JSON list of C-alpha atoms in Angstrom, two decimals:
[
{"chain": "A", "resi": 1, "resn": "MET", "atom": "CA", "xyz": [59.06, 128.85, 84.73]},
{"chain": "A", "resi": 2, "resn": "CYS", "atom": "CA", "xyz": [62.46, 130.10, 83.62]},
{"chain": "A", "resi": 3, "resn": "TYR", "atom": "CA", "xyz": [65.28, 127.66, 82.84]},
{"chain": "A", "resi": 4, "resn": "THR", "atom": "CA", "xyz": [68.82, 128.96, 83.17]},
{"chain": "A", "resi": 5, "resn": "ARG", "atom": "CA", "xyz": [71.60, 126.86, 81.73]},
{"chain": "A", "resi": 6, "resn": "ARG", "atom": "CA", "xyz": [74.79, 126.73, 83.78]},
{"chain": "A", "resi": 7, "resn": "MET", "atom": "CA", "xyz": [77.64, 127.78, 81.56]},
{"chain": "A", "resi": 8, "resn": "PRO", "atom": "CA", "xyz": [81.19, 126.55, 82.14]},
{"chain": "A", "resi": 9, "resn": "SER", "atom": "CA", "xyz": [83.71, 128.89, 83.65]},
{"chain": "A", "resi": 10, "resn": "ALA", "atom": "CA", "xyz": [85.84, 130.60, 81.02]},
{"chain": "A", "resi": 11, "resn": "ASN", "atom": "CA", "xyz": [88.95, 128.85, 82.31]},
{"chain": "A", "resi": 12, "resn": "THR", "atom": "CA", "xyz": [87.49, 125.35, 82.77]},
{"chain": "A", "resi": 13, "resn": "VAL", "atom": "CA", "xyz": [89.81, 122.78, 81.21]},
{"chain": "A", "resi": 14, "resn": "GLY", "atom": "CA", "xyz": [88.55, 120.68, 78.30]},
{"chain": "A", "resi": 15, "resn": "LEU", "atom": "CA", "xyz": [88.87, 116.95, 77.70]},
{"chain": "A", "resi": 16, "resn": "TRP", "atom": "CA", "xyz": [92.02, 117.01, 75.54]},
{"chain": "A", "resi": 17, "resn": "ARG", "atom": "CA", "xyz": [93.99, 118.96, 78.10]},
{"chain": "A", "resi": 18, "resn": "ARG", "atom": "CA", "xyz": [92.75, 116.60, 80.82]},
{"chain": "A", "resi": 19, "resn": "LEU", "atom": "CA", "xyz": [93.98, 113.64, 78.79]},
{"chain": "A", "resi": 20, "resn": "GLY", "atom": "CA", "xyz": [97.38, 115.29, 78.42]},
{"chain": "A", "resi": 21, "resn": "CYS", "atom": "CA", "xyz": [97.59, 115.64, 82.20]},
{"chain": "A", "resi": 22, "resn": "ILE", "atom": "CA", "xyz": [96.59, 112.00, 82.61]},
{"chain": "A", "resi": 23, "resn": "LEU", "atom": "CA", "xyz": [99.29, 110.84, 80.20]},
{"chain": "A", "resi": 24, "resn": "TYR", "atom": "CA", "xyz": [101.98, 112.71, 82.15]},
{"chain": "A", "resi": 25, "resn": "ASP", "atom": "CA", "xyz": [100.62, 111.43, 85.45]},
{"chain": "A", "resi": 26, "resn": "LEU", "atom": "CA", "xyz": [100.70, 107.84, 84.19]},
{"chain": "A", "resi": 27, "resn": "LEU", "atom": "CA", "xyz": [104.45, 108.22, 83.65]},
{"chain": "A", "resi": 28, "resn": "ALA", "atom": "CA", "xyz": [104.90, 109.60, 87.17]},
{"chain": "A", "resi": 29, "resn": "LEU", "atom": "CA", "xyz": [102.64, 106.90, 88.60]},
{"chain": "A", "resi": 30, "resn": "ALA", "atom": "CA", "xyz": [104.61, 104.14, 86.84]},
{"chain": "A", "resi": 31, "resn": "ALA", "atom": "CA", "xyz": [107.77, 105.35, 88.58]},
{"chain": "A", "resi": 32, "resn": "ILE", "atom": "CA", "xyz": [106.00, 105.55, 91.94]},
{"chain": "A", "resi": 33, "resn": "TRP", "atom": "CA", "xyz": [104.54, 102.05, 91.51]},
{"chain": "A", "resi": 34, "resn": "TRP", "atom": "CA", "xyz": [107.95, 100.72, 90.55]},
{"chain": "A", "resi": 35, "resn": "ALA", "atom": "CA", "xyz": [109.50, 102.12, 93.74]},
{"chain": "A", "resi": 36, "resn": "ALA", "atom": "CA", "xyz": [106.53, 100.98, 95.84]},
{"chain": "A", "resi": 37, "resn": "SER", "atom": "CA", "xyz": [106.91, 97.44, 94.46]},
{"chain": "A", "resi": 38, "resn": "ILE", "atom": "CA", "xyz": [110.35, 96.91, 95.98]},
{"chain": "A", "resi": 39, "resn": "PRO", "atom": "CA", "xyz": [109.01, 95.36, 99.23]},
{"chain": "A", "resi": 40, "resn": "PHE", "atom": "CA", "xyz": [107.17, 92.75, 97.13]},
{"chain": "A", "resi": 41, "resn": "ALA", "atom": "CA", "xyz": [110.18, 91.79, 94.98]},
{"chain": "A", "resi": 42, "resn": "MET", "atom": "CA", "xyz": [110.79, 88.47, 96.74]},
{"chain": "A", "resi": 43, "resn": "LEU", "atom": "CA", "xyz": [107.18, 87.25, 96.51]},
{"chain": "A", "resi": 44, "resn": "ASP", "atom": "CA", "xyz": [105.79, 85.03, 93.75]},
{"chain": "A", "resi": 45, "resn": "LEU", "atom": "CA", "xyz": [103.03, 87.21, 92.30]},
{"chain": "A", "resi": 46, "resn": "SER", "atom": "CA", "xyz": [102.47, 85.10, 89.17]},
{"chain": "A", "resi": 47, "resn": "VAL", "atom": "CA", "xyz": [99.65, 82.99, 90.62]},
{"chain": "A", "resi": 48, "resn": "PRO", "atom": "CA", "xyz": [96.27, 84.61, 89.82]},
{"chain": "A", "resi": 49, "resn": "GLY", "atom": "CA", "xyz": [94.06, 84.91, 92.88]},
{"chain": "A", "resi": 50, "resn": "SER", "atom": "CA", "xyz": [96.81, 84.20, 95.38]},
{"chain": "A", "resi": 51, "resn": "PRO", "atom": "CA", "xyz": [96.60, 86.18, 98.64]},
{"chain": "A", "resi": 52, "resn": "GLU", "atom": "CA", "xyz": [100.00, 87.77, 97.97]},
{"chain": "A", "resi": 53, "resn": "ARG", "atom": "CA", "xyz": [98.94, 88.98, 94.53]},
{"chain": "A", "resi": 54, "resn": "MET", "atom": "CA", "xyz": [95.62, 90.35, 95.80]},
{"chain": "A", "resi": 55, "resn": "LEU", "atom": "CA", "xyz": [97.43, 92.17, 98.62]},
{"chain": "A", "resi": 56, "resn": "TYR", "atom": "CA", "xyz": [99.93, 93.57, 96.11]},
{"chain": "A", "resi": 57, "resn": "GLN", "atom": "CA", "xyz": [97.18, 94.82, 93.80]},
{"chain": "A", "resi": 58, "resn": "ALA", "atom": "CA", "xyz": [95.28, 96.43, 96.68]},
{"chain": "A", "resi": 59, "resn": "TYR", "atom": "CA", "xyz": [98.52, 98.04, 97.90]},
{"chain": "A", "resi": 60, "resn": "LEU", "atom": "CA", "xyz": [99.28, 99.53, 94.46]},
{"chain": "A", "resi": 61, "resn": "SER", "atom": "CA", "xyz": [95.71, 100.83, 94.21]},
{"chain": "A", "resi": 62, "resn": "ILE", "atom": "CA", "xyz": [96.07, 102.60, 97.54]},
{"chain": "A", "resi": 63, "resn": "VAL", "atom": "CA", "xyz": [99.47, 104.01, 96.54]},
{"chain": "A", "resi": 64, "resn": "GLY", "atom": "CA", "xyz": [97.97, 105.34, 93.29]},
{"chain": "A", "resi": 65, "resn": "LEU", "atom": "CA", "xyz": [95.02, 106.92, 95.06]},
{"chain": "A", "resi": 66, "resn": "ALA", "atom": "CA", "xyz": [97.35, 108.42, 97.67]},
{"chain": "A", "resi": 67, "resn": "TYR", "atom": "CA", "xyz": [99.48, 110.02, 94.93]},
{"chain": "A", "resi": 68, "resn": "PHE", "atom": "CA", "xyz": [96.51, 111.87, 93.47]},
{"chain": "A", "resi": 69, "resn": "VAL", "atom": "CA", "xyz": [94.86, 112.79, 96.79]},
{"chain": "A", "resi": 70, "resn": "LEU", "atom": "CA", "xyz": [98.09, 114.11, 98.31]},
{"chain": "A", "resi": 71, "resn": "CYS", "atom": "CA", "xyz": [99.01, 116.11, 95.20]},
{"chain": "A", "resi": 72, "resn": "TRP", "atom": "CA", "xyz": [95.52, 117.61, 94.87]},
{"chain": "A", "resi": 73, "resn": "ARG", "atom": "CA", "xyz": [95.41, 118.52, 98.54]},
{"chain": "A", "resi": 74, "resn": "ALA", "atom": "CA", "xyz": [98.98, 119.80, 98.98]},
{"chain": "A", "resi": 75, "resn": "ARG", "atom": "CA", "xyz": [99.58, 121.71, 95.74]},
{"chain": "A", "resi": 76, "resn": "SER", "atom": "CA", "xyz": [96.18, 121.70, 94.00]},
{"chain": "A", "resi": 77, "resn": "ALA", "atom": "CA", "xyz": [97.83, 119.83, 91.11]},
{"chain": "A", "resi": 78, "resn": "THR", "atom": "CA", "xyz": [99.60, 116.62, 90.21]},
{"chain": "A", "resi": 79, "resn": "ILE", "atom": "CA", "xyz": [102.87, 116.53, 88.27]},
{"chain": "A", "resi": 80, "resn": "GLY", "atom": "CA", "xyz": [100.97, 116.19, 85.01]},
{"chain": "A", "resi": 81, "resn": "MET", "atom": "CA", "xyz": [98.60, 119.00, 85.90]},
{"chain": "A", "resi": 82, "resn": "ARG", "atom": "CA", "xyz": [101.51, 121.30, 86.71]},
{"chain": "A", "resi": 83, "resn": "ALA", "atom": "CA", "xyz": [103.15, 120.51, 83.36]},
{"chain": "A", "resi": 84, "resn": "TRP", "atom": "CA", "xyz": [99.92, 121.38, 81.53]},
{"chain": "A", "resi": 85, "resn": "ARG", "atom": "CA", "xyz": [99.28, 124.43, 83.76]},
{"chain": "A", "resi": 86, "resn": "VAL", "atom": "CA", "xyz": [96.09, 123.06, 85.29]},
{"chain": "A", "resi": 87, "resn": "ARG", "atom": "CA", "xyz": [94.95, 123.17, 88.89]},
{"chain": "A", "resi": 88, "resn": "ILE", "atom": "CA", "xyz": [92.04, 121.76, 90.83]},
{"chain": "A", "resi": 89, "resn": "GLU", "atom": "CA", "xyz": [89.60, 123.76, 92.92]},
{"chain": "A", "resi": 90, "resn": "THR", "atom": "CA", "xyz": [86.11, 123.44, 94.32]},
{"chain": "A", "resi": 91, "resn": "VAL", "atom": "CA", "xyz": [83.26, 124.81, 92.23]},
{"chain": "A", "resi": 92, "resn": "ASP", "atom": "CA", "xyz": [83.38, 127.82, 94.58]},
{"chain": "A", "resi": 93, "resn": "GLY", "atom": "CA", "xyz": [87.03, 128.47, 93.72]},
{"chain": "A", "resi": 94, "resn": "GLN", "atom": "CA", "xyz": [88.43, 127.21, 97.05]},
{"chain": "A", "resi": 95, "resn": "LYS", "atom": "CA", "xyz": [91.19, 124.70, 97.77]},
{"chain": "A", "resi": 96, "resn": "ILE", "atom": "CA", "xyz": [90.00, 121.09, 97.60]},
{"chain": "A", "resi": 97, "resn": "GLY", "atom": "CA", "xyz": [89.50, 119.25, 100.91]},
{"chain": "A", "resi": 98, "resn": "TRP", "atom": "CA", "xyz": [90.51, 115.72, 101.89]},
{"chain": "A", "resi": 99, "resn": "GLY", "atom": "CA", "xyz": [87.01, 114.28, 101.50]},
{"chain": "A", "resi": 100, "resn": "ALA", "atom": "CA", "xyz": [86.48, 115.80, 98.07]},
{"chain": "A", "resi": 101, "resn": "ALA", "atom": "CA", "xyz": [89.92, 114.58, 96.96]},
{"chain": "A", "resi": 102, "resn": "VAL", "atom": "CA", "xyz": [89.14, 110.98, 97.96]},
{"chain": "A", "resi": 103, "resn": "ILE", "atom": "CA", "xyz": [85.68, 111.11, 96.35]},
{"chain": "A", "resi": 104, "resn": "ARG", "atom": "CA", "xyz": [87.24, 112.54, 93.20]},
{"chain": "A", "resi": 105, "resn": "GLY", "atom": "CA", "xyz": [89.95, 109.85, 93.08]},
{"chain": "A", "resi": 106, "resn": "LEU", "atom": "CA", "xyz": [87.51, 106.97, 93.57]},
{"chain": "A", "resi": 107, "resn": "GLY", "atom": "CA", "xyz": [85.06, 108.59, 91.15]},
{"chain": "A", "resi": 108, "resn": "ALA", "atom": "CA", "xyz": [87.76, 108.88, 88.48]},
{"chain": "A", "resi": 109, "resn": "VAL", "atom": "CA", "xyz": [88.36, 105.14, 88.73]},
{"chain": "A", "resi": 110, "resn": "LEU", "atom": "CA", "xyz": [84.63, 104.59, 88.18]},
{"chain": "A", "resi": 111, "resn": "SER", "atom": "CA", "xyz": [84.64, 107.06, 85.27]},
{"chain": "A", "resi": 112, "resn": "TRP", "atom": "CA", "xyz": [87.38, 104.98, 83.59]},
{"chain": "A", "resi": 113, "resn": "ALA", "atom": "CA", "xyz": [85.73, 101.67, 84.51]},
{"chain": "A", "resi": 114, "resn": "CYS", "atom": "CA", "xyz": [82.63, 102.70, 82.55]},
{"chain": "A", "resi": 115, "resn": "LEU", "atom": "CA", "xyz": [84.74, 102.70, 79.37]},
{"chain": "A", "resi": 116, "resn": "GLY", "atom": "CA", "xyz": [85.68, 106.33, 79.89]},
{"chain": "A", "resi": 117, "resn": "LEU", "atom": "CA", "xyz": [82.08, 107.55, 79.77]},
{"chain": "A", "resi": 118, "resn": "GLY", "atom": "CA", "xyz": [82.65, 109.62, 82.89]},
{"chain": "A", "resi": 119, "resn": "PHE", "atom": "CA", "xyz": [85.29, 111.60, 81.02]},
{"chain": "A", "resi": 120, "resn": "LEU", "atom": "CA", "xyz": [83.36, 111.78, 77.74]},
{"chain": "A", "resi": 121, "resn": "TRP", "atom": "CA", "xyz": [80.48, 113.31, 79.70]},
{"chain": "A", "resi": 122, "resn": "SER", "atom": "CA", "xyz": [82.49, 116.55, 79.77]},
{"chain": "A", "resi": 123, "resn": "LEU", "atom": "CA", "xyz": [81.99, 116.88, 76.00]},
{"chain": "A", "resi": 124, "resn": "PHE", "atom": "CA", "xyz": [78.22, 116.97, 76.31]},
{"chain": "A", "resi": 125, "resn": "GLY", "atom": "CA", "xyz": [77.51, 118.54, 79.70]},
{"chain": "A", "resi": 126, "resn": "ALA", "atom": "CA", "xyz": [76.74, 122.24, 79.92]},
{"chain": "A", "resi": 127, "resn": "THR", "atom": "CA", "xyz": [79.44, 122.78, 82.56]},
{"chain": "A", "resi": 128, "resn": "ARG", "atom": "CA", "xyz": [82.13, 120.60, 80.85]},
{"chain": "A", "resi": 129, "resn": "LEU", "atom": "CA", "xyz": [82.58, 118.62, 84.07]},
{"chain": "A", "resi": 130, "resn": "CYS", "atom": "CA", "xyz": [83.34, 114.91, 84.26]},
{"chain": "A", "resi": 131, "resn": "TRP", "atom": "CA", "xyz": [81.35, 112.62, 86.53]},
{"chain": "A", "resi": 132, "resn": "HIS", "atom": "CA", "xyz": [83.99, 112.68, 89.26]},
{"chain": "A", "resi": 133, "resn": "ASP", "atom": "CA", "xyz": [84.12, 116.49, 89.07]},
{"chain": "A", "resi": 134, "resn": "GLN", "atom": "CA", "xyz": [80.40, 116.63, 89.72]},
{"chain": "A", "resi": 135, "resn": "TRP", "atom": "CA", "xyz": [80.44, 114.03, 92.51]},
{"chain": "A", "resi": 136, "resn": "SER", "atom": "CA", "xyz": [83.25, 115.82, 94.36]},
{"chain": "A", "resi": 137, "resn": "ALA", "atom": "CA", "xyz": [82.06, 119.38, 93.56]},
{"chain": "A", "resi": 138, "resn": "THR", "atom": "CA", "xyz": [85.44, 120.19, 92.01]},
{"chain": "A", "resi": 139, "resn": "ARG", "atom": "CA", "xyz": [86.70, 121.37, 88.63]},
{"chain": "A", "resi": 140, "resn": "LEU", "atom": "CA", "xyz": [89.94, 121.67, 86.72]},
{"chain": "A", "resi": 141, "resn": "VAL", "atom": "CA", "xyz": [90.84, 125.18, 85.67]},
{"chain": "A", "resi": 142, "resn": "SER", "atom": "CA", "xyz": [93.66, 126.76, 83.74]},
{"chain": "A", "resi": 143, "resn": "ALA", "atom": "CA", "xyz": [96.45, 127.94, 86.03]},
{"chain": "A", "resi": 144, "resn": "GLU", "atom": "CA", "xyz": [97.73, 130.47, 83.49]}
]
C-alpha cells in the first residue's frame, strides 16, 4: 500500500501572515462594532446576564460574522487580507461559496476558543491548513 503525503500549495499562506491579517481585521472590526453599537447606546448593558446585554452580545457576534462572510464572498478577502496580499479560495481554486464562508467563520471562532489550537494546527499539518480551512474546504493563498 502506497502512502502519498499531501503537500501544501506553493502559495499557501503561513501562520504568521495569517496573524498579521487577523490583527488588521481586528482594527476594522472594532470600528464596525463601534458603529453597530450606536442603536444600543441608550441601554444599560452593565448588568451581567441581563436580556439587553445578551441581545447586544449576540448582535455583535452576528455583525462580526457578517463582516467576514460578506468580505470573503464578495471580494475573496477582508480588509486585513487585502493589506497582506492574501485571498481565500476553495481547495480547488474556485471562489468561496456562502455555505463554506459561514462554516469557515464559525469554525474560526471554535479554533480560537480551543486556545488557538485550530490555528496552531497549520504549523504541524502537511497541508498547512487550520481547522476551519479543512472544515470549509478552503485555503488562504498569496495574492501576489
